[in-house]
Tab-separated table of C-alpha atoms in Angstrom:
chain	number	residue	atom	x	y	z
A	1	MET	CA	46.752	4.606	-17.965
A	2	LEU	CA	48.087	7.599	-18.504
A	3	ILE	CA	45.234	10.640	-17.144
A	4	PRO	CA	46.834	14.158	-18.065
A	5	LEU	CA	47.075	16.346	-15.733
A	6	THR	CA	45.346	19.653	-15.163
A	7	THR	CA	47.180	23.667	-14.799
A	8	PRO	CA	45.793	23.457	-11.087
A	9	GLU	CA	46.970	20.100	-10.389
A	10	VAL	CA	50.207	20.909	-11.568
A	11	ARG	CA	50.271	23.990	-9.144
A	12	ARG	CA	49.338	21.259	-6.669
A	13	LEU	CA	51.869	19.369	-7.539
A	14	LEU	CA	54.406	21.677	-7.439
A	15	LEU	CA	53.523	23.648	-3.795
A	16	ALA	CA	53.397	19.878	-2.223
A	17	LEU	CA	57.444	20.016	-3.122
A	18	ALA	CA	57.878	22.558	-0.898
A	19	GLU	CA	56.304	20.449	2.014
A	20	PRO	CA	57.884	17.388	3.994
A	21	ASP	CA	58.500	14.181	2.353
A	22	GLU	CA	55.459	12.190	4.622
A	23	ARG	CA	52.940	15.253	3.640
A	24	PHE	CA	54.654	14.987	0.087
A	25	ARG	CA	54.060	11.514	-0.713
A	26	PHE	CA	50.631	12.129	0.891
A	27	ARG	CA	49.055	14.798	-1.215
A	28	LEU	CA	50.719	12.871	-4.654
A	29	ASP	CA	48.733	9.323	-3.681
A	30	TRP	CA	46.124	11.517	-3.749
A	31	SER	CA	45.989	13.928	-6.752
A	32	HIS	CA	46.517	10.560	-8.593
A	33	TRP	CA	43.074	8.569	-6.378
A	34	ARG	CA	41.902	12.528	-7.747
A	35	ARG	CA	42.267	12.408	-11.470
A	36	ARG	CA	41.773	8.331	-11.820
A	37	HIS	CA	38.404	9.046	-9.570
A	38	GLN	CA	37.041	12.123	-12.441
A	39	ALA	CA	37.824	10.017	-14.806
A	40	THR	CA	35.566	6.456	-14.312
A	41	ALA	CA	32.754	9.029	-13.776
A	42	LYS	CA	33.010	11.066	-17.102
A	43	GLN	CA	33.238	7.404	-17.601
A	44	TRP	CA	29.459	6.358	-16.027
A	45	HIS	CA	27.767	9.952	-16.712
A	46	ILE	CA	28.579	9.569	-20.796
A	47	ALA	CA	27.298	5.801	-20.400
A	48	ARG	CA	24.320	6.524	-18.274
A	49	ARG	CA	23.627	10.155	-21.028
A	50	ALA	CA	23.645	7.382	-24.382
A	51	ARG	CA	21.103	5.530	-22.273
A	52	CYS	CA	18.741	8.236	-21.572
A	53	PRO	CA	19.149	10.376	-23.842
A	54	VAL	CA	17.414	14.379	-22.886
A	55	VAL	CA	14.922	14.864	-25.538
A	56	LEU	CA	14.295	19.006	-25.672
A	57	PRO	CA	11.281	20.118	-26.279
A	58	VAL	CA	10.404	22.344	-28.806
A	59	ARG	CA	10.120	26.045	-28.591
A	60	GLN	CA	6.135	26.839	-29.890
A	61	PRO	CA	5.360	30.388	-30.978
A	62	ALA	CA	5.211	32.510	-28.334
A	63	ALA	CA	1.387	33.270	-27.884
A	64	LEU	CA	-0.087	37.226	-27.166
A	65	PRO	CA	-1.178	36.628	-24.184
A	66	GLU	CA	-5.805	35.451	-23.130
A	67	GLN	CA	-7.115	38.840	-21.121
A	68	PRO	CA	-8.978	38.211	-18.201
A	69	ARG	CA	-12.622	38.119	-18.241
A	70	PRO	CA	-15.869	37.192	-16.355
A	71	SER	CA	-15.284	32.676	-16.230
A	72	PRO	CA	-17.316	30.894	-17.575
A	73	GLU	CA	-17.231	28.583	-14.435
A	74	LEU	CA	-19.344	30.320	-12.319
A	75	THR	CA	-23.080	31.549	-13.636
A	76	GLU	CA	-24.875	35.168	-12.547
A	77	ALA	CA	-26.716	33.565	-9.906
A	78	GLN	CA	-24.135	31.621	-8.066
A	79	TRP	CA	-22.050	34.961	-8.665
A	80	HIS	CA	-24.076	37.415	-7.011
A	81	ARG	CA	-24.049	34.456	-4.271
A	82	VAL	CA	-20.893	34.384	-3.605
A	83	GLN	CA	-20.295	37.795	-4.262
A	84	PRO	CA	-20.671	39.350	-0.544
A	85	LEU	CA	-18.890	37.118	1.389
A	86	LEU	CA	-15.376	37.900	0.099
A	87	PRO	CA	-13.239	40.549	0.808
A	88	PRO	CA	-13.584	43.784	-0.244
A	89	PRO	CA	-11.283	44.357	-3.296
A	90	ARG	CA	-7.529	46.282	-1.656
A	91	THR	CA	-7.764	49.987	-2.864
A	92	GLY	CA	-4.384	52.530	-2.959
A	93	ARG	CA	-1.074	52.154	-3.624
A	94	GLY	CA	0.796	49.109	-4.902
A	95	ARG	CA	-0.097	46.380	-7.541
A	96	ARG	CA	-3.553	45.830	-8.665
A	97	PRO	CA	-5.025	43.144	-6.704
A	98	HIS	CA	-6.779	39.952	-8.521
A	99	ASP	CA	-10.319	39.560	-10.072
A	100	HIS	CA	-12.176	37.939	-7.049
A	101	ARG	CA	-14.176	36.559	-9.452
A	102	ILE	CA	-11.213	34.247	-11.690
A	103	MET	CA	-9.931	33.127	-8.097
A	104	VAL	CA	-12.737	31.917	-7.130
A	105	ALA	CA	-13.517	29.912	-11.082
A	106	ALA	CA	-9.903	28.969	-11.221
A	107	MET	CA	-10.425	27.411	-7.136
A	108	LEU	CA	-13.082	25.035	-8.328
A	109	TRP	CA	-11.253	24.719	-11.321
A	110	VAL	CA	-8.427	22.818	-9.277
A	111	GLU	CA	-11.034	21.577	-6.838
A	112	ARG	CA	-13.229	20.160	-9.586
A	113	THR	CA	-10.657	18.868	-12.631
A	114	GLY	CA	-8.234	17.269	-9.231
A	115	CYS	CA	-5.027	18.468	-10.303
A	116	SER	CA	-2.229	20.247	-9.657
A	117	TRP	CA	-2.165	23.859	-8.612
A	118	ARG	CA	1.031	24.157	-11.011
A	119	THR	CA	-1.476	23.187	-13.513
A	120	LEU	CA	-3.657	25.116	-14.307
A	121	PRO	CA	-4.891	27.101	-17.509
A	122	GLN	CA	-3.572	30.642	-18.105
A	123	ARG	CA	-6.874	32.151	-18.318
A	124	PHE	CA	-7.343	32.503	-14.379
A	125	GLY	CA	-3.647	34.063	-14.324
A	126	HIS	CA	-0.412	33.144	-11.908
A	127	TRP	CA	-1.121	29.609	-10.515
A	128	THR	CA	0.917	31.383	-7.360
A	129	ALA	CA	-1.608	34.443	-6.920
A	130	VAL	CA	-4.601	31.705	-6.579
A	131	TYR	CA	-3.216	29.131	-3.911
A	132	SER	CA	-2.043	31.873	-2.030
A	133	ARG	CA	-5.824	33.240	-1.878
A	134	TYR	CA	-6.680	29.973	-1.455
A	135	GLN	CA	-4.683	29.239	1.484
A	136	GLN	CA	-5.288	32.644	3.099
A	137	TRP	CA	-10.028	31.825	2.427
A	138	ARG	CA	-9.205	28.130	3.234
A	139	LYS	CA	-7.294	29.634	7.047
A	140	GLU	CA	-10.663	32.149	7.792
A	141	GLY	CA	-13.124	29.594	7.150
A	142	ARG	CA	-13.770	32.028	4.365
A	143	TRP	CA	-13.072	28.734	1.787
A	144	ALA	CA	-15.271	26.460	3.276
A	145	ARG	CA	-18.646	29.127	3.194
A	146	LEU	CA	-18.090	29.821	-0.041
A	147	LEU	CA	-18.535	26.535	-0.804
A	148	ASP	CA	-21.872	26.029	1.569
A	149	ALA	CA	-23.257	28.917	-0.170
A	150	LEU	CA	-22.421	27.548	-4.436
A	151	ASP	CA	-24.159	24.336	-2.885
A	152	GLN	CA	-27.501	25.901	-1.846
A	153	PRO	CA	-30.401	25.358	-4.189
A	154	GLU	CA	-31.350	27.667	-6.558
A	155	PRO	CA	-34.206	30.506	-5.769
A	156	LEU	CA	-37.380	29.405	-7.884
A	157	GLN	CA	-38.322	31.596	-10.196
A	158	VAL	CA	-42.216	32.386	-10.016
A	159	CYS	CA	-43.644	34.280	-12.813
A	160	ALA	CA	-46.262	35.816	-12.338
């Protein structure tokens, strides 16, 4: 079976001509083995790709980005119970801070659905921002206090 030589392979063999006979024989055998190995590997790759064809996703037209809005997952009463437990929003320079209400709603969505952070809907923002804030609040113990506040029953309103 003849395997074509590539330009780098020819260059290596020409350089090997200047070496002692023992080293030249080694390089020649190695070159032959390498070309056989590459040809065999190529055949296996072609066969594997034929068995498992890659299906490329169809590109959807880009949708307009959704504007962040108060999430329906938290009622006003729940939000008012949770709001004092949250840290004050950052001020000053740098990136604009994310809205706490949207972050809490996103964290609750992940807890309720049991889905991964990466499948977070786009309306909550990027999943890494939500996840990093969740981890931070969990380490501080803030997330446990927040869940306790949400588990409290809502006070009954008595009309006079």
